[in-house]
Coordinates of C-alpha atoms in Angstrom, one line a residue:
X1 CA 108.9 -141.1 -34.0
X2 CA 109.5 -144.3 -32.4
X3 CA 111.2 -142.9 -29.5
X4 CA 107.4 -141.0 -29.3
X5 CA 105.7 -144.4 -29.3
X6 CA 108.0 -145.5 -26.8
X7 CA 106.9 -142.8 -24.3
X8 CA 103.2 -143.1 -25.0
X9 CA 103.5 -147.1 -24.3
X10 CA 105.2 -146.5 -21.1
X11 CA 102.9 -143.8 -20.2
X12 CA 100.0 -146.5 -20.7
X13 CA 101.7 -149.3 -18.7
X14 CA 102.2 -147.0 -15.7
X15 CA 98.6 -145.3 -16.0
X16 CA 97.9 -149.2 -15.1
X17 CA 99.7 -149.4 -11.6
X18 CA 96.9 -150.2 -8.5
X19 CA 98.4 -147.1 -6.5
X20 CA 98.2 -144.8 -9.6
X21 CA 94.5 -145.4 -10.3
X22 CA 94.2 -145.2 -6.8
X23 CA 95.4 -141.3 -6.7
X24 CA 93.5 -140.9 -9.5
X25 CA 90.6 -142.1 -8.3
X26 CA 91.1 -139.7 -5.3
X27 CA 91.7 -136.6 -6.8
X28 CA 88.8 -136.8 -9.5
X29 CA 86.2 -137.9 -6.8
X30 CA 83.1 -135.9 -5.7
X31 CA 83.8 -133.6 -3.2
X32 CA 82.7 -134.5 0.7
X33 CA 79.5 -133.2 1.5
X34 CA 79.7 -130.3 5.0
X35 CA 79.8 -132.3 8.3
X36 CA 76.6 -130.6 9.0
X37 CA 74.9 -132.1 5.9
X38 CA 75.9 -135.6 6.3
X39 CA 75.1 -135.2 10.4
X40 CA 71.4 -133.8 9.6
X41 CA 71.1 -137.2 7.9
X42 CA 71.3 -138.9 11.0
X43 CA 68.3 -140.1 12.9
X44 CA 68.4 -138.8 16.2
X45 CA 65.4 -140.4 17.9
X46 CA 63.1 -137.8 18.6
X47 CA 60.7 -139.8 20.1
X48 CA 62.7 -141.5 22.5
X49 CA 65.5 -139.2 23.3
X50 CA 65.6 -140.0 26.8
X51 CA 67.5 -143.6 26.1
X52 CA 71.2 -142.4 24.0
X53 CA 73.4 -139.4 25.8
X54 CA 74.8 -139.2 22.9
X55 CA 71.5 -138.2 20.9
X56 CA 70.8 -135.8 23.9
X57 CA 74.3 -134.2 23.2
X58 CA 74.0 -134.2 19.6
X59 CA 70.3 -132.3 20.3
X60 CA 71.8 -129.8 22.8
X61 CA 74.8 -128.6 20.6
X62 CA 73.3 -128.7 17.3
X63 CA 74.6 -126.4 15.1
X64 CA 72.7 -123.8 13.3
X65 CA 73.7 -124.9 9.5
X66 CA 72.5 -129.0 10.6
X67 CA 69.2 -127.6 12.2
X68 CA 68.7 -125.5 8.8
X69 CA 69.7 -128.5 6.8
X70 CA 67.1 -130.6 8.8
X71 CA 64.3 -128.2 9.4
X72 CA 64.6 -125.1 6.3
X73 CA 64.0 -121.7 7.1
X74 CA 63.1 -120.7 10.5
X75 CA 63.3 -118.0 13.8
X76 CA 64.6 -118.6 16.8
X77 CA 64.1 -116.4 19.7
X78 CA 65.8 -116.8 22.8
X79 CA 66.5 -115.3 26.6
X80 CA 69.5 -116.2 28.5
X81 CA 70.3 -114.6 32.2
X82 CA 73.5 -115.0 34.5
X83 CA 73.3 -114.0 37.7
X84 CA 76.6 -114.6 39.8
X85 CA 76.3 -114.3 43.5
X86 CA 79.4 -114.8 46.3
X87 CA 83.0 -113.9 47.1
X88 CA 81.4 -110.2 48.0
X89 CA 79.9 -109.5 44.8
X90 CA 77.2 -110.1 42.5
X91 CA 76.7 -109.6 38.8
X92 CA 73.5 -109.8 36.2
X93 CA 73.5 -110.3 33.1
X94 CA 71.0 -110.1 30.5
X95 CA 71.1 -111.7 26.6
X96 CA 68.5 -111.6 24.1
X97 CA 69.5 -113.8 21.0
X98 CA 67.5 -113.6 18.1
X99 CA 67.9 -115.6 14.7
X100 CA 66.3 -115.6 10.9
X101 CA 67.5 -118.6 9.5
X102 CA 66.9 -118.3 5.3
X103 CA 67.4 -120.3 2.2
X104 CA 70.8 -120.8 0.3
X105 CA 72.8 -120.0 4.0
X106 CA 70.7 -116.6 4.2
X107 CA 70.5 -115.6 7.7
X108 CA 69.8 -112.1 10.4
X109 CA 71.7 -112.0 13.6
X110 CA 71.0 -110.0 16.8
X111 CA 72.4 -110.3 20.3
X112 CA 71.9 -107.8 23.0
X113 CA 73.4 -107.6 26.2
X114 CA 72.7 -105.7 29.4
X115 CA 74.1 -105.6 32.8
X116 CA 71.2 -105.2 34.9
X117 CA 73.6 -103.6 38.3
X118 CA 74.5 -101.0 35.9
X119 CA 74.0 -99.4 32.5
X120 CA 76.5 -100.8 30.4
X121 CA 74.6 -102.3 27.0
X122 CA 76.3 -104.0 23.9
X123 CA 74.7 -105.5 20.7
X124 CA 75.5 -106.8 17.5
X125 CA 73.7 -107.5 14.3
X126 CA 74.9 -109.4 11.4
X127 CA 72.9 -110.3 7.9
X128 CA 74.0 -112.8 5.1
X129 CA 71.8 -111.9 2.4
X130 CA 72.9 -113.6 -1.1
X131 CA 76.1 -113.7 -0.6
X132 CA 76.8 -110.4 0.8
X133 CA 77.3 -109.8 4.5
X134 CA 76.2 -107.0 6.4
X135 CA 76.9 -106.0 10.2
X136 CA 76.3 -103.6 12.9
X137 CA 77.3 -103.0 16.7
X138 CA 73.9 -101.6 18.8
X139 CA 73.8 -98.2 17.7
X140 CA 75.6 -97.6 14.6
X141 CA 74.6 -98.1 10.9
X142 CA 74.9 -101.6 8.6
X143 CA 77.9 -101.5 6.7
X144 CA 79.2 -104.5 4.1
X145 CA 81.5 -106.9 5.0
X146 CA 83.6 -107.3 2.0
X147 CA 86.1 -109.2 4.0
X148 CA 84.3 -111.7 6.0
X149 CA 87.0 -114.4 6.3
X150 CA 84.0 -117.0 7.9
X151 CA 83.1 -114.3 10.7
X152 CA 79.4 -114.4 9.6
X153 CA 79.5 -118.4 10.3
X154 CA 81.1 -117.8 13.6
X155 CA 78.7 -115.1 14.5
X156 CA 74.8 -117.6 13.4
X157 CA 76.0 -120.4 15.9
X158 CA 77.0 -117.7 18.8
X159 CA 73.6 -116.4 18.4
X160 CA 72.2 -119.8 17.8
X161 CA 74.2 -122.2 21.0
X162 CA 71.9 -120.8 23.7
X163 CA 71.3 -124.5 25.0
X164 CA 74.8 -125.6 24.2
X165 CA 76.7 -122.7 26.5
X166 CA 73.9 -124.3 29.3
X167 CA 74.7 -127.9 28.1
X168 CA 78.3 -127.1 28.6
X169 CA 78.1 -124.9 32.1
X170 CA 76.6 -128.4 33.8
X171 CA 78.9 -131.1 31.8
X172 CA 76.9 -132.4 29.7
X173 CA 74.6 -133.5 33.0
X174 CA 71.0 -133.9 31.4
X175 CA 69.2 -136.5 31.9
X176 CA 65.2 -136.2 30.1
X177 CA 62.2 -138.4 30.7
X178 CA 59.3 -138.0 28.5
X179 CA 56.3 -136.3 28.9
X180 CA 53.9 -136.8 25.7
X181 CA 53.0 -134.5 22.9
X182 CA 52.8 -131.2 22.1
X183 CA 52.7 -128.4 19.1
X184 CA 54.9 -125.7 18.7
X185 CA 54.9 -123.4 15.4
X186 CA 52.3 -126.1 14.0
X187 CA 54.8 -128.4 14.1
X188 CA 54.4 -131.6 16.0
X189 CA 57.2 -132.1 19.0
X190 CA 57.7 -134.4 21.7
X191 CA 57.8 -133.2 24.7
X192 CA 60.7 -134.1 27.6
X193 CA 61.0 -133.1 31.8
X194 CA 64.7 -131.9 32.3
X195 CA 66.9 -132.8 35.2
X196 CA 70.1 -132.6 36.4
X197 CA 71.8 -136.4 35.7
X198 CA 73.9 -138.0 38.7
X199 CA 77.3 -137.6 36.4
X200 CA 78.5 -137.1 33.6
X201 CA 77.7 -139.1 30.4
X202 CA 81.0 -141.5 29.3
X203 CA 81.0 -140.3 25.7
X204 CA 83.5 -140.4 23.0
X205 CA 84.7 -136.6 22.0
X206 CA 87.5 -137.6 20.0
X207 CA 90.9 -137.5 20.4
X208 CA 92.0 -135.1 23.4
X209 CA 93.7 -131.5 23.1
X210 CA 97.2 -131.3 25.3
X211 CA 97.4 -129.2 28.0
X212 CA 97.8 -125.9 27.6
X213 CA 101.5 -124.3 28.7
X214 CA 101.5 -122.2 31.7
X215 CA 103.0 -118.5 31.3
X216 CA 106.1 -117.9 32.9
X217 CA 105.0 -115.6 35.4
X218 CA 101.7 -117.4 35.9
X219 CA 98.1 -117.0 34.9
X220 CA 96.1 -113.6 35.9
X221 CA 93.6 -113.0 38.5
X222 CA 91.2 -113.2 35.5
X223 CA 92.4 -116.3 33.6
X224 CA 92.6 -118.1 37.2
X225 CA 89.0 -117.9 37.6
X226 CA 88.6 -119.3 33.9
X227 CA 90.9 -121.8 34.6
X228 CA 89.1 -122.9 38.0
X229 CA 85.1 -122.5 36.4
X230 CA 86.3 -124.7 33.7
X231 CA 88.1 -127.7 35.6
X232 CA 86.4 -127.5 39.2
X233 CA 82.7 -126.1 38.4
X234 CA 79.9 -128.2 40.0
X235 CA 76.5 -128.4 38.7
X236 CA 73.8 -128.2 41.4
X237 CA 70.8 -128.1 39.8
X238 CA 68.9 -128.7 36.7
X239 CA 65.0 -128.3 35.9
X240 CA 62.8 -127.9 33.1
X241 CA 61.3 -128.8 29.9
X242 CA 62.3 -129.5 26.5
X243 CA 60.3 -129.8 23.1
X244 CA 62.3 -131.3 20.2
X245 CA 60.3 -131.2 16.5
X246 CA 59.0 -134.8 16.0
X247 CA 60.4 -135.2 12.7
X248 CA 63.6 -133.6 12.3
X249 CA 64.4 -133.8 16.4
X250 CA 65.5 -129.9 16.4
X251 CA 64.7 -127.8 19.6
X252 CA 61.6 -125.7 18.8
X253 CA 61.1 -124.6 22.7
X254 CA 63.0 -125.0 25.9
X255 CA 62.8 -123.4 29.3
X256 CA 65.3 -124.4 31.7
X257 CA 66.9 -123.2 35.0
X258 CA 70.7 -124.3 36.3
X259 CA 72.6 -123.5 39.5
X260 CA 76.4 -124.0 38.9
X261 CA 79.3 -123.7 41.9
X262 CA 82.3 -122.2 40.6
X263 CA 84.8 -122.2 43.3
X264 CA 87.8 -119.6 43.5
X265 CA 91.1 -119.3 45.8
X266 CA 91.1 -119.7 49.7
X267 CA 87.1 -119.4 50.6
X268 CA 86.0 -116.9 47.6
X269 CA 83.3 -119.4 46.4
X270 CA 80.7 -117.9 43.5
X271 CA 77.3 -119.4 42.6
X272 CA 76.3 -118.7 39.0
X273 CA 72.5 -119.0 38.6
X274 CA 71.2 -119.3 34.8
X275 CA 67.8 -119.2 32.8
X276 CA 67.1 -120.1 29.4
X277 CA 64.0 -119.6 27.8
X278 CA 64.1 -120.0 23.6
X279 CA 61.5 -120.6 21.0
X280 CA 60.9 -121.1 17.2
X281 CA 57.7 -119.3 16.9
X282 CA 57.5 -119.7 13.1
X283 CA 58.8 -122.5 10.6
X284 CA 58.4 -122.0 6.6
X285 CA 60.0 -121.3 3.2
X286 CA 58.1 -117.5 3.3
X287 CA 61.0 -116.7 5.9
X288 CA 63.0 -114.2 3.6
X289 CA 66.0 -112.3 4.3
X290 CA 67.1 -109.3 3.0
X291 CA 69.4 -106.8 2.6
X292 CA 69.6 -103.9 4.9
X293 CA 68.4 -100.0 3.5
X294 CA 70.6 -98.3 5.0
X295 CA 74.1 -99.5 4.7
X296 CA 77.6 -97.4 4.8
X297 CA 80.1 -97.7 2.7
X298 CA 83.7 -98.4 4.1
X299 CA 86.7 -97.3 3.2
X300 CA 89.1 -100.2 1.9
X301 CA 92.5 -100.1 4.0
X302 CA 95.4 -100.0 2.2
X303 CA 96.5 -103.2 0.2
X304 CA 100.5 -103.2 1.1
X305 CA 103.0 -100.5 2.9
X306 CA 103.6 -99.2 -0.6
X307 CA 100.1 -98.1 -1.0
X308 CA 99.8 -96.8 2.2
X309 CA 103.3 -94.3 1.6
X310 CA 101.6 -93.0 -1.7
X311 CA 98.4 -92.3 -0.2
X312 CA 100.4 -90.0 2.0
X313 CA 102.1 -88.6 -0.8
X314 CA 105.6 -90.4 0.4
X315 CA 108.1 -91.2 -2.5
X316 CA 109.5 -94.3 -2.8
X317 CA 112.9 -95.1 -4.9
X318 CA 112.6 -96.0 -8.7
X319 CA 113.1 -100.2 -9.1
X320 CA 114.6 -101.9 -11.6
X321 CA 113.0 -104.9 -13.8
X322 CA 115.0 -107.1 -11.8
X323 CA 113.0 -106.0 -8.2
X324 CA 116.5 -104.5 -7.0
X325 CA 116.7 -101.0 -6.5
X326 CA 118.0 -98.1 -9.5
X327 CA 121.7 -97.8 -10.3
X328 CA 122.1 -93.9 -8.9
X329 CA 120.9 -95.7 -5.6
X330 CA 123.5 -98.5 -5.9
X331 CA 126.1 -96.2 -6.3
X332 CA 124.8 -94.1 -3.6
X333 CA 125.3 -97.2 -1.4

């Protein structure tokens, strides 16, 4: 008994050490809001975006969950063209992004995309509707997503980052001024001129990545021309409008034109011409999202290499309670 009381005072006395209340402390408090939650809190200045890079940034590559946290259910509708012209070819590209943005993370995905030199056409659809997740390429039925390992996140913001692919394409080289007032959806917005800026904004993007290790035998013809758009590209021009909601600062409309130089090896220079034209043309809690009709069931894969031997009727040896395998097979052996 006393050796009892002992314990429990000891217990008591070191229940009392700063650092211990301090863990304590740490493991039984709240859990951190999302990053997008505690970022839609922030005021971005809609009124006067043209005066912070950073806000104009921050408006540019919003993400779809912060402009649903700031602005609730809404549709956005967006047009995005590539045309590349130079080193003896040319290439068009056409995308059509559209996106229901629900209640409770409910959302409907589609992107289609078109070469217009030839007839090649892709698509995608994908719906989160009450938990369950639903998706489609262009011409095939819905099926569920049982396994959606935070594809359906991935896939709302590459629908939604129409003006961040063009804010990244020109380095972050916007510069607004304002020009007054407008409406869009019946929403109030402010209205801004777009240019290209003289250089790149100085902005803090957190810590930088290392450089990436070169393959032994080199980089491919293809991953050369990545590697040369991304470090040596050269915005040329920049023009058009902007409207940004006047209370929650979220893009509601946006037409914009770019000219970007991307140069390649020896004198194979490319120009890469793009076009963005989006638009929220409705804003409300009435935007619902459901479930598709029609959806296909699939058939689960097999859980482990064991399963997949007795779904083709393959024995396997008998296993003892210990894991090893039978006596006759030790023997055997």
């Amino acid at each position: 008994m006393r050796r009892l009381i002992l314990a429990a005072a000891l217990l008591g006395v070191a229940c009392q050490n700063p650092v211990d209340k301090a863990a304590k402390a740490r493991i039984f408090s709240p859990e951190d809001p999302p990053k997008f939650v505690t970022r839609a809190a922030d005021d971005l200045g809609p009124s006067h975006l043209n005066d912070s890079a950073e806000h104009i940034k921050r408006v540019f590559t919003m993400s779809a969950l912060e402009a649903a946290e700031r602005l609730g259910p809404h549709q956005v509708k967006s047009a995005l063209e590539f045309r590349w012209s130079g080193a003896g070819s040319k290439s068009e590209l056409d995308e059509v992004h559209t996106l229901t943005i629900g209640s409770h993370g409910d959302f409907a995905a589609r992107l289609d995309a078109g070469d217009r030199l030839g007839d090649s056409k892709q698509g995608m659809e994908m719906i989160r509707a009450q938990g369950r997740v639903f998706a489609r390429s262009r011409f095939q039925k819905f099926r569920e997503r049982t396994r959606d390992r935070g594809a359906a996140d991935r896939y709302e913001q590459e629908v939604y980052d129409v003006l961040g692919t063009l804010y990244e394409l020109v380095d972050g080289r916007v510069a607004l001024s304002p020009e007054g007032e407008d409406t869009v959806a019946g929403r109030k917005v402010y209205k801004y001129r777009v240019v290209l800026a003289e250089k790149t904004p100085a902005l803090d993007d957190g810590p930088k990545l290392p450089p990436l290790a070169t393959p032994k035998g080199g980089y491919d013809a293809h991953l050369k021309a990545e590697q040369l758009l991304s470090q040596k590209r050269e915005p040329r021009t920049l023009s058009g409008t902007l409207s940004v909601d006047a209370q929650t600062a979220v893009p509601l409309a946006a037409r914009l034109e770019g000219t970007v130089d991307a140069p390649g090896e020896g004198n194979d220079h490319a120009s890469l011409h793009l076009l963005v034209d989006t638009s929220v043309p409705k804003v409300g809690a009435d935007l619902v999202v459901a479930a598709p009709k029609d959806v296909a069931v699939d058939a689960d894969r097999p859980q482990s290499i064991a399963a997949a031997l007795e779904r083709f009727d393959l024995p396997r040896a008998a296993t003892r309670a210990d894991g090893g395998a039978d006596a006759e097979d030790d023997e055997d052996k």
